Short mmCIF file of C-alpha atoms in Angstrom, two decimals:
data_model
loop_
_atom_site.label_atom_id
_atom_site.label_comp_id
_atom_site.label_asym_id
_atom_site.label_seq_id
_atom_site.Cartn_x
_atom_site.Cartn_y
_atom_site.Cartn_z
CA UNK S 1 29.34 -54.98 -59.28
CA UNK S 2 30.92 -56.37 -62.53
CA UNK S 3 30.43 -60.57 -62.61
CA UNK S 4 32.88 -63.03 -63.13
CA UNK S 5 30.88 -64.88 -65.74
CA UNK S 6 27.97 -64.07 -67.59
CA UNK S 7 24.54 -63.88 -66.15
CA UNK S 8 21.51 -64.94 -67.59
CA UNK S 9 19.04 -62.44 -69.37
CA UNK S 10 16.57 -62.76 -66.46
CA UNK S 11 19.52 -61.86 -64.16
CA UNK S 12 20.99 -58.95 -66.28
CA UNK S 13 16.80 -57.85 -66.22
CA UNK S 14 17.29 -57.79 -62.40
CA UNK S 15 20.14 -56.78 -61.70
CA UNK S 16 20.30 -53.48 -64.04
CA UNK S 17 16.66 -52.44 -61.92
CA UNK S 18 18.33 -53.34 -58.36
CA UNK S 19 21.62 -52.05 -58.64
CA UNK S 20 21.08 -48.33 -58.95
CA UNK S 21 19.32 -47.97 -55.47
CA UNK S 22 22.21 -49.94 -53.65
CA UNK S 23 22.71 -48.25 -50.35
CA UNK S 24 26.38 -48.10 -48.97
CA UNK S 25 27.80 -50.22 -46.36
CA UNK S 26 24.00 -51.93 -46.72
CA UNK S 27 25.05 -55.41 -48.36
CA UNK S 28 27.79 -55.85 -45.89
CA UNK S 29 25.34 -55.39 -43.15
CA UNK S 30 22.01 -57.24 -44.43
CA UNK S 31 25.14 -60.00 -44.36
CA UNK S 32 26.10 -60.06 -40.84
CA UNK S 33 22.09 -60.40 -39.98
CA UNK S 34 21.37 -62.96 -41.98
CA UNK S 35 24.45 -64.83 -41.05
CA UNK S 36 24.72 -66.26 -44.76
CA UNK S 37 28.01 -66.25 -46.76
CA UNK S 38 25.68 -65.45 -50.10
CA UNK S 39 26.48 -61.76 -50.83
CA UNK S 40 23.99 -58.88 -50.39
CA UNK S 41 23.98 -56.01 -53.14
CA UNK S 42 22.64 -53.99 -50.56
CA UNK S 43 19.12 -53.02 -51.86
CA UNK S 44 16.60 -52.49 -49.53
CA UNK S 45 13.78 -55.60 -49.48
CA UNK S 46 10.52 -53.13 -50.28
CA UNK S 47 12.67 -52.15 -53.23
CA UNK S 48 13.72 -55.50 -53.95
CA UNK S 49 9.78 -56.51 -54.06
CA UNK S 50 8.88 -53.53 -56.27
CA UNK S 51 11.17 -54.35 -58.69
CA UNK S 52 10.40 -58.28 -58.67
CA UNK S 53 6.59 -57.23 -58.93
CA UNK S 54 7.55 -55.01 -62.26
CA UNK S 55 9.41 -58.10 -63.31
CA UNK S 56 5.97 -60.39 -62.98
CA UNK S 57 4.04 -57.59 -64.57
CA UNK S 58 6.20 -57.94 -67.18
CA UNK S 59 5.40 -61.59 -68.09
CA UNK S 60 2.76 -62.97 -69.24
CA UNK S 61 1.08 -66.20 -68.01
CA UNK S 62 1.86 -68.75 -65.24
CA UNK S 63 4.11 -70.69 -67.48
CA UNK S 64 6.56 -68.11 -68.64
CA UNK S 65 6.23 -66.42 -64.95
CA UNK S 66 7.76 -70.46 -63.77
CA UNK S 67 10.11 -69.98 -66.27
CA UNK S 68 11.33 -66.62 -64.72
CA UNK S 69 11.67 -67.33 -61.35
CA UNK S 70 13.76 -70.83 -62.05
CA UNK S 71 15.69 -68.97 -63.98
CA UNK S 72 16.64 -66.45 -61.87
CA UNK S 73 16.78 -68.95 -58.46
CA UNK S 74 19.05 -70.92 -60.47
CA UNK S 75 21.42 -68.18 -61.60
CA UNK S 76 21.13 -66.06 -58.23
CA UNK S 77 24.52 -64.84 -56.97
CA UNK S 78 23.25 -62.58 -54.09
CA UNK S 79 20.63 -62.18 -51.55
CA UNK S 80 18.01 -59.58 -53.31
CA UNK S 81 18.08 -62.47 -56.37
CA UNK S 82 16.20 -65.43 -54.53
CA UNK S 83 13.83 -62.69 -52.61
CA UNK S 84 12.66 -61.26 -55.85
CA UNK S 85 11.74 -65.01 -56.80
CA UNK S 86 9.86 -65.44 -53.74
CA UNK S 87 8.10 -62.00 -54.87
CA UNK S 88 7.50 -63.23 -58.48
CA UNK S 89 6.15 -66.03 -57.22
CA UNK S 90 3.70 -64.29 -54.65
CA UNK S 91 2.17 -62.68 -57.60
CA UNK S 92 -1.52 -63.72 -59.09
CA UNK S 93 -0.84 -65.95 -61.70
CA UNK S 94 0.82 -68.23 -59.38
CA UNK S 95 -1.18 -68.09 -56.42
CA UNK S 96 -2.05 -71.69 -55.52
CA UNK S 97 -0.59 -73.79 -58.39
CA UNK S 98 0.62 -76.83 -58.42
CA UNK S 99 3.08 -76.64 -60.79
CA UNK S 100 5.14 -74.54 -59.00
CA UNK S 101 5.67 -76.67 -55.92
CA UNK S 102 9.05 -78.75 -57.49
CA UNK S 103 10.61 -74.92 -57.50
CA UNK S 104 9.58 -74.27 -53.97
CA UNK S 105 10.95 -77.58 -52.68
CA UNK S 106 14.14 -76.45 -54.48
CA UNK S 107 13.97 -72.81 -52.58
CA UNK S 108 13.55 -74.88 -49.28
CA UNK S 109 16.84 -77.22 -49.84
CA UNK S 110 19.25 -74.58 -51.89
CA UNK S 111 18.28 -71.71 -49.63
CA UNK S 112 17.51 -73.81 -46.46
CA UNK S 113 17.48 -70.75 -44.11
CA UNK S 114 14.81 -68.71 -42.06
CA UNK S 115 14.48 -66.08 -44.32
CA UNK S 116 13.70 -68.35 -47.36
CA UNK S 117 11.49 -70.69 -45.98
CA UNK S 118 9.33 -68.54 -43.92
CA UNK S 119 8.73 -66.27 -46.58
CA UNK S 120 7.52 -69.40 -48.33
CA UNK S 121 5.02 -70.24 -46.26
CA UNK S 122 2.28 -68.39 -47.50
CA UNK S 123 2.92 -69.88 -50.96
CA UNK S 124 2.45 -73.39 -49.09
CA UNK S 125 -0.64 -72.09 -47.72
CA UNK S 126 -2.70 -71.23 -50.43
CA UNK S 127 -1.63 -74.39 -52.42
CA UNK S 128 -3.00 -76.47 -49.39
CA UNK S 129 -6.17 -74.40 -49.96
CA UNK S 130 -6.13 -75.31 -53.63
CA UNK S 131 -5.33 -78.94 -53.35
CA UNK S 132 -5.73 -79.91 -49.68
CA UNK S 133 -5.32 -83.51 -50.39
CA UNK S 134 -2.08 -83.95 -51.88
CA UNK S 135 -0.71 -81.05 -49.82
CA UNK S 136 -2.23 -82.15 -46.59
CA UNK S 137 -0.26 -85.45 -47.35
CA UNK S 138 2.89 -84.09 -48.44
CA UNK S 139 2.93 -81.87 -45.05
CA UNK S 140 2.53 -84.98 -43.47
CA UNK S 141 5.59 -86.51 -45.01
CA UNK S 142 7.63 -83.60 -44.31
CA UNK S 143 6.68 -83.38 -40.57
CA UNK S 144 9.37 -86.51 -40.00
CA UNK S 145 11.53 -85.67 -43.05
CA UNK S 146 15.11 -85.56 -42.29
CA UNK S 147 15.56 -82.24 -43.46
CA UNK S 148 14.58 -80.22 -40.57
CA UNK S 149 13.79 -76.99 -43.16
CA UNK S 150 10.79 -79.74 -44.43
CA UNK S 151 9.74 -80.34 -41.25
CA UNK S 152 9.84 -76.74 -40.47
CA UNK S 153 7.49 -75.42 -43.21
CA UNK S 154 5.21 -78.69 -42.43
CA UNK S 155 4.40 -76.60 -38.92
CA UNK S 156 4.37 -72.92 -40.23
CA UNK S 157 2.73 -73.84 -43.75
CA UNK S 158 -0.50 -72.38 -42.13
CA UNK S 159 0.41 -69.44 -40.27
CA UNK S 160 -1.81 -67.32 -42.93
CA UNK S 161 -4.86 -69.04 -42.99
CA UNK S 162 -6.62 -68.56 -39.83
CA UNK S 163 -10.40 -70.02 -39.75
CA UNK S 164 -9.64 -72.46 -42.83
CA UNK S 165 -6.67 -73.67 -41.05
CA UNK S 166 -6.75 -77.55 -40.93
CA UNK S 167 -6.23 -78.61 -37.07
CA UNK S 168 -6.42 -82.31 -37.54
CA UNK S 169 -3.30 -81.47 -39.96
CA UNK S 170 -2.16 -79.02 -37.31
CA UNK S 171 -1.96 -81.38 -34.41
CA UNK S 172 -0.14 -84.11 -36.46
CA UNK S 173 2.80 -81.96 -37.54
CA UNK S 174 3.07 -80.37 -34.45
CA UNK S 175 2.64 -83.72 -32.38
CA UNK S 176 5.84 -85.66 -35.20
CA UNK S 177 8.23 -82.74 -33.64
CA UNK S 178 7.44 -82.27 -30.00
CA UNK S 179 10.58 -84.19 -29.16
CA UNK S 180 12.87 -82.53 -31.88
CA UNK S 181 15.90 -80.41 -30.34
CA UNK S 182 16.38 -78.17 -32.87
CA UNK S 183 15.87 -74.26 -32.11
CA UNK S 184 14.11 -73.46 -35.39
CA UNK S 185 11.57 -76.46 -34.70
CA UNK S 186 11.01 -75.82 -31.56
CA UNK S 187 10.39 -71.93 -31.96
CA UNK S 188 8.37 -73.12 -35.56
CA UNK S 189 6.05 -75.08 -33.15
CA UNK S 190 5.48 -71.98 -30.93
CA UNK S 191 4.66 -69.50 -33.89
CA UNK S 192 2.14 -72.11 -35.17
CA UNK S 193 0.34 -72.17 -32.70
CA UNK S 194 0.65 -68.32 -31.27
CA UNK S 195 -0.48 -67.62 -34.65
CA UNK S 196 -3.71 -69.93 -34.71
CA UNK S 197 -4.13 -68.64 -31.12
CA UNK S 198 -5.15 -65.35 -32.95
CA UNK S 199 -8.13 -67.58 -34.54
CA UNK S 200 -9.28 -70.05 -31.69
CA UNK S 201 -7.07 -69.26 -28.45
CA UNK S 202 -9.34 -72.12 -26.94
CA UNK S 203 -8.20 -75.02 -29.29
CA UNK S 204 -4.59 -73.84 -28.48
CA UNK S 205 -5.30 -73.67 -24.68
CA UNK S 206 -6.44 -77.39 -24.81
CA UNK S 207 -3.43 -78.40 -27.42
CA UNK S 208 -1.01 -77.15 -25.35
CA UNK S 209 -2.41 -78.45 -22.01
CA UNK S 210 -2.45 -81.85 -23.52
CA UNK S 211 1.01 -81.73 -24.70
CA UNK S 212 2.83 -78.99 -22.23
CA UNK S 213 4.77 -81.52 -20.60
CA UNK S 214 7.01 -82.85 -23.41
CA UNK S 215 7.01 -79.17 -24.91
CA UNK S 216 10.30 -77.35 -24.90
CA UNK S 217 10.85 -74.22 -22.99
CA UNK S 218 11.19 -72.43 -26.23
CA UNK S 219 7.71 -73.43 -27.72
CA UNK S 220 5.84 -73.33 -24.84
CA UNK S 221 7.06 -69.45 -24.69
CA UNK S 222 6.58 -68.32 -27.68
CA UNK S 223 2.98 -70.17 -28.09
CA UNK S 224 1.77 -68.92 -24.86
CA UNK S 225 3.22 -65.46 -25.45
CA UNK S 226 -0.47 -63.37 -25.89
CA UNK S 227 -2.31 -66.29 -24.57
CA UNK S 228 -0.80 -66.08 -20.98
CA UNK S 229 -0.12 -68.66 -18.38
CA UNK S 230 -2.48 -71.84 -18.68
CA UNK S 231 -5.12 -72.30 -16.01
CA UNK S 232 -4.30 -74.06 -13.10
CA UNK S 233 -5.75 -77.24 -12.16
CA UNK S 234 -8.17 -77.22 -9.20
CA UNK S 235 -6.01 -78.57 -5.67
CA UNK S 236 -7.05 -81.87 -4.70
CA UNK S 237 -8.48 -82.10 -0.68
#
């Protein structure tokens, strides 16, 4: 896999551990799945982790561990490049800080995809732990923002954090997008809140029976999907 130009040192770091365990025909594949024209160098994602993990081992303090993963979101050229930032960034160090949120807003509107911003959303949650007021108010803002991968992480920011999941929060992003038409809101909504289900299947029983009738197909489905059918109201006479 010889570049065309010149890749950064962080980049050369990461590609010279990924490339030796490259599996044939893999990249080409991973491709098709993820429907994305970004290239693939085929490595397999636990190996892609592993590697990244080294990589934050590697570095020393939540500053230079920033530094790392910019650099290397910035340079990416394939696939395994921007997971291994989402890995770096998973690591202790940078659990919860602020100071890494202007990167993950980047992630969400370079790589605006499922893959990308899903497997931000634990990163989202345990910054709204650490901070829940600005974060609470920023999820907020995203719920209506006109890019719908905002709005998307705004509903799934909490899949992760069970009993300390906000449900005032909750019902407000889920309420802004009950309308939307998009599939990745509407099947967003229905993870949400089959997830929190999990936690308190009552509070999602009496969420969705307040708001079944202007939920989509989609979310009702998927939110229902361990809970089963909602109770019948009594016949009148």
């Amino acid at each position: 896999m010889a570049p065309a130009f010149e890749y950064s040192p962080a980049i050369e770091r990461l590609n010279a551990a990924l490339v030796p365990h490259a599996i044939e025909g893999k990249a080409a594949a991973a491709a098709a799945y993820m429907k994305t024209e970004q290239p693939f160098i085929g490595v397999p994602v636990p190996m892609v982790r592993r590697i990244a993990r080294e990589l934050a081992r590697d570095t020393s303090g939540t500053a230079d561990l920033l530094e790392l993963a910019t650099e290397i979101w910035e340079g990416a050229t394939h696939r395994e490049h921007w997971y291994a930032v989402q890995e770096i960034c998973a690591s202790a160090p940078c659990r919860g800080k602020l100071e890494f949120l202007p990167l993950y807003e980047r992630m969400i509107i370079t790589g605006a995809w499922w893959d990308i911003v899903d497997g931000l959303s634990r990163h989202f949650g345990l910054l709204l732990r650490a901070h829940p007021e600005p974060m609470s108010a920023l999820l907020r803002e995203w719920s209506t923002d006109s890019f719908m991968w905002k709005r998307r992480m705004s509903m799934i920011a909490q899949l992760h954090l069970g009993p300390a999941t906000d449900t005032e929060l909750l019902d407000e992003v889920l309420r802004a997008n009950l309308e939307d038409p998009e599939f990745f809101i509407r099947k967003a909504m229905g993870w949400a809140l089959r997830q929190y289900a999990k936690t308190d299947p009552d509070w999602v029983r009496g969420w969705i029976a307040e708001q079944h009738a202007v939920m989509s197909q989609l979310a009702l489905r998927e939110a229902l999907k361990h809970l089963g059918p909602l109770p019948q109201p009594p016949s009148q006479g």
